mmCIF file of C-alpha atoms in Angstrom:
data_model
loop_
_atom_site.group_PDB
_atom_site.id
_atom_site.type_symbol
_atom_site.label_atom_id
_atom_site.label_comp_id
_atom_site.label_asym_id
_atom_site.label_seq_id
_atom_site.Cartn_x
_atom_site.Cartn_y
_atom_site.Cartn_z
ATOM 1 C CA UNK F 2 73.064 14.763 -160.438
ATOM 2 C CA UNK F 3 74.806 11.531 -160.465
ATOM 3 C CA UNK F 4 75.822 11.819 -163.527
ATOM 4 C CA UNK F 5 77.771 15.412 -162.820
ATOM 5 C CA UNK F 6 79.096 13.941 -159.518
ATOM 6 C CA UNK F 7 80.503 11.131 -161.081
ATOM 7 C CA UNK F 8 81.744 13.422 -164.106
ATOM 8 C CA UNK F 9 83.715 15.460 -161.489
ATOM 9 C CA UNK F 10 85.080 12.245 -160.054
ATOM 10 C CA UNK F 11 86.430 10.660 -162.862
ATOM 11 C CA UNK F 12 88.166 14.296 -163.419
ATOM 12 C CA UNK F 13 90.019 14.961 -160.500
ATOM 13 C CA UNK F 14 91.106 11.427 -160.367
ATOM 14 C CA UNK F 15 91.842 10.812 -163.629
ATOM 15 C CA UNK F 16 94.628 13.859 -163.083
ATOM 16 C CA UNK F 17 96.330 12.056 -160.647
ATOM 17 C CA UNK F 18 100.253 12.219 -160.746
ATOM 18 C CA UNK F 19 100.204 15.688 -162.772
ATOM 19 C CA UNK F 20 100.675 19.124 -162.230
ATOM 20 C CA UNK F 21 97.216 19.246 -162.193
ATOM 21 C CA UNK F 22 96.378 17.542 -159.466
ATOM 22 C CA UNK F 23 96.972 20.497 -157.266
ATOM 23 C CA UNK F 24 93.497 20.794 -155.770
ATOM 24 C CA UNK F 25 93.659 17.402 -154.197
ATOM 25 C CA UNK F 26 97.453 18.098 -152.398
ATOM 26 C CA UNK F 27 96.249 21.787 -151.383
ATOM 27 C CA UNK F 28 93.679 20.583 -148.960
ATOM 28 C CA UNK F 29 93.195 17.154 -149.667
ATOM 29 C CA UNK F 30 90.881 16.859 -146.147
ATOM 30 C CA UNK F 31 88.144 18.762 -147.740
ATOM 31 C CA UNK F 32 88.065 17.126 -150.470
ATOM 32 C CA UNK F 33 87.596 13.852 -148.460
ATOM 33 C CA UNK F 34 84.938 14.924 -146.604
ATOM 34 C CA UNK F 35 82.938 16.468 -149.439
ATOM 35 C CA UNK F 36 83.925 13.259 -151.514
ATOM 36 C CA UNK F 37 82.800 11.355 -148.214
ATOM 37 C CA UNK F 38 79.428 13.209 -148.146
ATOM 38 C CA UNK F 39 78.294 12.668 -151.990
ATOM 39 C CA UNK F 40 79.272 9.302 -151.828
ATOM 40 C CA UNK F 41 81.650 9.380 -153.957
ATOM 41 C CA UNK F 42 84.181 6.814 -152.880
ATOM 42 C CA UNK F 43 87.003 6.675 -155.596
ATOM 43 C CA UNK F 44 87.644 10.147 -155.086
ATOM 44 C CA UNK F 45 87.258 9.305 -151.390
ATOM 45 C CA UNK F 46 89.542 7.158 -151.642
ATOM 46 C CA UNK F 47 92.192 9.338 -153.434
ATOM 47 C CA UNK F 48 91.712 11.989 -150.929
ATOM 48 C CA UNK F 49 92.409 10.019 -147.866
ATOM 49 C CA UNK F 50 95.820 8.675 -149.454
ATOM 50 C CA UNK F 51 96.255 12.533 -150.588
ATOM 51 C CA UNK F 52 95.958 13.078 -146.568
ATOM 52 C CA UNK F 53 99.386 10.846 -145.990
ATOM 53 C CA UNK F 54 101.365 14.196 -147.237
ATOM 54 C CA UNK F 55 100.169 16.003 -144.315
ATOM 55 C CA UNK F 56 100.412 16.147 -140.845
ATOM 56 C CA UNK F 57 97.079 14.477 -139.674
ATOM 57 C CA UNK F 58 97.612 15.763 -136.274
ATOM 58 C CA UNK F 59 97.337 19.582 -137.360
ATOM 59 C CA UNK F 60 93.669 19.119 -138.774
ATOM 60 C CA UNK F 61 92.312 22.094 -138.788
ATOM 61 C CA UNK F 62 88.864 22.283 -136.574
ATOM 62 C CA UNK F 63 87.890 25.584 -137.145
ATOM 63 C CA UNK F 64 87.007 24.910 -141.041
ATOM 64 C CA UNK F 65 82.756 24.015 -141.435
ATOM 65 C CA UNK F 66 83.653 20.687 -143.222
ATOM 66 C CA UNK F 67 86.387 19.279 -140.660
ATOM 67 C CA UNK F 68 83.789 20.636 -137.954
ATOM 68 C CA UNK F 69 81.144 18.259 -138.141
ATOM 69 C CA UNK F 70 82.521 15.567 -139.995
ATOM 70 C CA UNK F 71 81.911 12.166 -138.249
ATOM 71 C CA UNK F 72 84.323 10.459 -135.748
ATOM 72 C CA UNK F 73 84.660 7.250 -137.873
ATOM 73 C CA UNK F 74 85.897 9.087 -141.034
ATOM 74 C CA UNK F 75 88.725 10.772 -139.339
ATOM 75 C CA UNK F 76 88.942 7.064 -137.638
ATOM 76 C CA UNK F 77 89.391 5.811 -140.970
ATOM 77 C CA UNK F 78 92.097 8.560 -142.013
ATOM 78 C CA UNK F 79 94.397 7.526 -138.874
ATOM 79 C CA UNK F 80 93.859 3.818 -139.868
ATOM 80 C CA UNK F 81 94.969 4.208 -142.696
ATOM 81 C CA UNK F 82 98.629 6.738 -141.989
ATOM 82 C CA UNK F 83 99.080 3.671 -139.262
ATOM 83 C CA UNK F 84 99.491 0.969 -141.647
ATOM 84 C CA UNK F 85 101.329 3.249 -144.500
ATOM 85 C CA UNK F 86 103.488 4.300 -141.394
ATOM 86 C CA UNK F 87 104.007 0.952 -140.440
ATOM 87 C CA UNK F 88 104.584 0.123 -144.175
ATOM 88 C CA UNK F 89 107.284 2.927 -144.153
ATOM 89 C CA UNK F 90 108.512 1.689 -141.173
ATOM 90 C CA UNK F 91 109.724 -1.917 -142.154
ATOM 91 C CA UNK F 92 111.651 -0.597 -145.533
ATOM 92 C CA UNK F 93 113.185 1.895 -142.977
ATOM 93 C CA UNK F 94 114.790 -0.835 -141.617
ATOM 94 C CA UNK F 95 116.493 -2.572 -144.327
ATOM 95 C CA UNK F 96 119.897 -1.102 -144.873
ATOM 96 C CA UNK F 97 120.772 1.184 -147.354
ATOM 97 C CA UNK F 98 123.563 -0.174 -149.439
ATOM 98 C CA UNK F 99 126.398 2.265 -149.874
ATOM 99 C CA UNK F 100 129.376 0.447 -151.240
ATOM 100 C CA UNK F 101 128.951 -1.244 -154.679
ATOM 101 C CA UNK F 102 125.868 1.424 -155.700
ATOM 102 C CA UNK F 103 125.463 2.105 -159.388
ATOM 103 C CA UNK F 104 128.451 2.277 -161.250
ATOM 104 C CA UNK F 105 128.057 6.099 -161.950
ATOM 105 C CA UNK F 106 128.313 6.582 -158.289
ATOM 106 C CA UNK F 107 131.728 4.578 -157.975
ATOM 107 C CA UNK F 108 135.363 5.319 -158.767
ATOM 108 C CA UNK F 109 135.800 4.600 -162.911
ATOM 109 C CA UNK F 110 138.873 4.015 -165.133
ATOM 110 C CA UNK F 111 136.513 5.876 -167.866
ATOM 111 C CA UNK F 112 137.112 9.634 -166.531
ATOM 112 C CA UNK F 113 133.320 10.806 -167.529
ATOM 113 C CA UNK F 114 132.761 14.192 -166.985
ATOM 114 C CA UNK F 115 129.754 13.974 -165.522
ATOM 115 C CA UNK F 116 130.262 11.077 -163.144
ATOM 116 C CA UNK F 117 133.546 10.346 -161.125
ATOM 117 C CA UNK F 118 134.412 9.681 -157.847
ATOM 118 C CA UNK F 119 132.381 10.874 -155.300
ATOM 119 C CA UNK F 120 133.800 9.953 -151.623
ATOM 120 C CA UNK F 121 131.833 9.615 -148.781
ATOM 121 C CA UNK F 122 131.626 12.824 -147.093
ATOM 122 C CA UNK F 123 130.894 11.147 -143.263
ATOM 123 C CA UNK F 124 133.704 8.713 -143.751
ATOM 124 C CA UNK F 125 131.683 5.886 -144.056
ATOM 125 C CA UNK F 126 133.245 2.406 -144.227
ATOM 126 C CA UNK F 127 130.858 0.375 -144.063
ATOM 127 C CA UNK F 128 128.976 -1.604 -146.950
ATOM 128 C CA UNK F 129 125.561 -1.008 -145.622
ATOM 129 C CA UNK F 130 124.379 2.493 -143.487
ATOM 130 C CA UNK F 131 121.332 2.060 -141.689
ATOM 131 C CA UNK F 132 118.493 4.641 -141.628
ATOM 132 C CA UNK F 133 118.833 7.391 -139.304
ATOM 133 C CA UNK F 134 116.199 7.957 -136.787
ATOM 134 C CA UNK F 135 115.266 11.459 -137.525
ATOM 135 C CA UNK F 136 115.232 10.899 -141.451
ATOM 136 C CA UNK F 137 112.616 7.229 -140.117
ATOM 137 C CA UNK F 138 110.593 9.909 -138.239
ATOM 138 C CA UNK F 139 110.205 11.856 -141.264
ATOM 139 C CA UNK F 140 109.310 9.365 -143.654
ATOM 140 C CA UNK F 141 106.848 7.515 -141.003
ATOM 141 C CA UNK F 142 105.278 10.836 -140.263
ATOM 142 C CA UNK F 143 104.312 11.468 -143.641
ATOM 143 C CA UNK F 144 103.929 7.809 -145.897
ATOM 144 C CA UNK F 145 103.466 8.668 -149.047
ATOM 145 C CA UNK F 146 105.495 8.425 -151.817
ATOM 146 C CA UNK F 147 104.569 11.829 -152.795
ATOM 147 C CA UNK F 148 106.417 13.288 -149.098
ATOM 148 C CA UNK F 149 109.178 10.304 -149.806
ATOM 149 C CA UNK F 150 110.214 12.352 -153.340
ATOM 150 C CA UNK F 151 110.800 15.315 -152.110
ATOM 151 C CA UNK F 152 113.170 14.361 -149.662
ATOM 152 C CA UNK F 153 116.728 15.936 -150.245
ATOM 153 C CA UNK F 154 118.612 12.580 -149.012
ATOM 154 C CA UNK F 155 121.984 14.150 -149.563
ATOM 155 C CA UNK F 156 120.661 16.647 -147.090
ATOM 156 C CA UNK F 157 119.008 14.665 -144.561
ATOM 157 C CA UNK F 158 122.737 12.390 -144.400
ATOM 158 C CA UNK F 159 124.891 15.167 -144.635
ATOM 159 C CA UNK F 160 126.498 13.563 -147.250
ATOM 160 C CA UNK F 161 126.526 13.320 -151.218
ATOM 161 C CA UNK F 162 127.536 9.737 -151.651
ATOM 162 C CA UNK F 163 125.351 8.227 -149.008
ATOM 163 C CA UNK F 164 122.482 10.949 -150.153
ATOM 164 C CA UNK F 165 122.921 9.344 -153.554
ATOM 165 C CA UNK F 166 122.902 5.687 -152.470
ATOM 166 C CA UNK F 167 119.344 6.726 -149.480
ATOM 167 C CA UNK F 168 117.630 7.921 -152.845
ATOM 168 C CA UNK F 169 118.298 5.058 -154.932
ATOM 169 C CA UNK F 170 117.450 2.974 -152.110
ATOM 170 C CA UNK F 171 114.018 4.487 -151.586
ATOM 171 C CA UNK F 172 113.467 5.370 -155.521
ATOM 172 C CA UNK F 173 113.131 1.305 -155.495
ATOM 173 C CA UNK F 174 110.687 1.555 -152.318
ATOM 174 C CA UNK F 175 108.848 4.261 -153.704
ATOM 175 C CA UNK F 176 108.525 1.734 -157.021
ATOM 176 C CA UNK F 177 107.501 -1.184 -155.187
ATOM 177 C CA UNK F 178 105.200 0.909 -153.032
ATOM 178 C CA UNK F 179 103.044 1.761 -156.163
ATOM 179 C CA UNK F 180 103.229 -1.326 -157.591
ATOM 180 C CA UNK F 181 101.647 -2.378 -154.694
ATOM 181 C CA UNK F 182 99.152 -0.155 -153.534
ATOM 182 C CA UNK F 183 99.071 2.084 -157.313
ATOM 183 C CA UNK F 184 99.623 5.432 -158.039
ATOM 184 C CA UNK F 185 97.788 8.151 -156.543
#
């Protein structure tokens, strides 16, 4: 039976970071504690930094795994979100540069069709823009690269330059993130 376990391992891991990897995103807390249970602690592993893309507050109790799995694992699972929020929480606080961004974000004397001028839709003046509380909340709540992608910074600003110039600025946390702690 090792041998299987181990098989089945090295196969959900090994499809981490593709489309594949749905299982361990679709209820990545099962997975943890039935990882957790036949020792197998890669996968265990995966699973708990799988768990940073949820809400670990909303665990569902009424499921037969979550019900009787010990105290110290979910310990270990709040740990852990705690120092990625905390992670999150110091690149929050660097300022997101907004004038002088990548040239195809800039006003051009080349008039590309595809890049041009793009003005800053909340008028701002400033070289730097800080993060905004709400869009710190968000990314603390949920730090993981994985949640950090999928955020629509042009949204969350309200505006297309400064959207642009958030998601460059975290595209580069996001990179040293992995770098730093790997993929997963």
């Amino acid at each position: 039976m090792n041998g299987v376990m181990g098989a089945i391992s090295t196969q959900i891991t090994a499809r981490m970071g593709t489309t594949r990897d749905e299982l361990l995103y679709q209820d990545p807390l099962r997975v943890y504690i039935k990882a957790k249970r036949l020792d197998l602690n890669k996968l265990a592993d995966v699973a708990a930094k799988a768990m940073l893309s949820i809400n670990i507050n909303r665990i569902p109790d009424d499921t037969p795994e979550s019900a009787d799995m010990p105290v110290s694992w979910l310990w270990a699972l709040t740990r852990l979100h705690d120092a990625q929020g905390q992670w999150w929480a110091e690149k929050c606080n660097n300022p997101i540069q907004v004038a002088g961004m990548h040239e195809d974000y800039t006003h051009s004397d080349s008039l590309s069709p595809y890049f041009g001028y793009v003005s800053c839709g909340c008028r701002q003046v400033t070289e730097t823009r800080s993060v905004p509380n709400g869009l710190q909340q968000k990314i603390v709540s949920y730090p993981c690269v994985r949640a950090v992608r999928k955020i629509d910074f042009a949204k969350e600003l309200a505006c297309l330059r400064c959207g642009a110039a958030a998601a460059a600025h975290f595209r580069k946390v996001c990179d040293e993130h992995e770098r730093i702690y790997g993929r997963w």
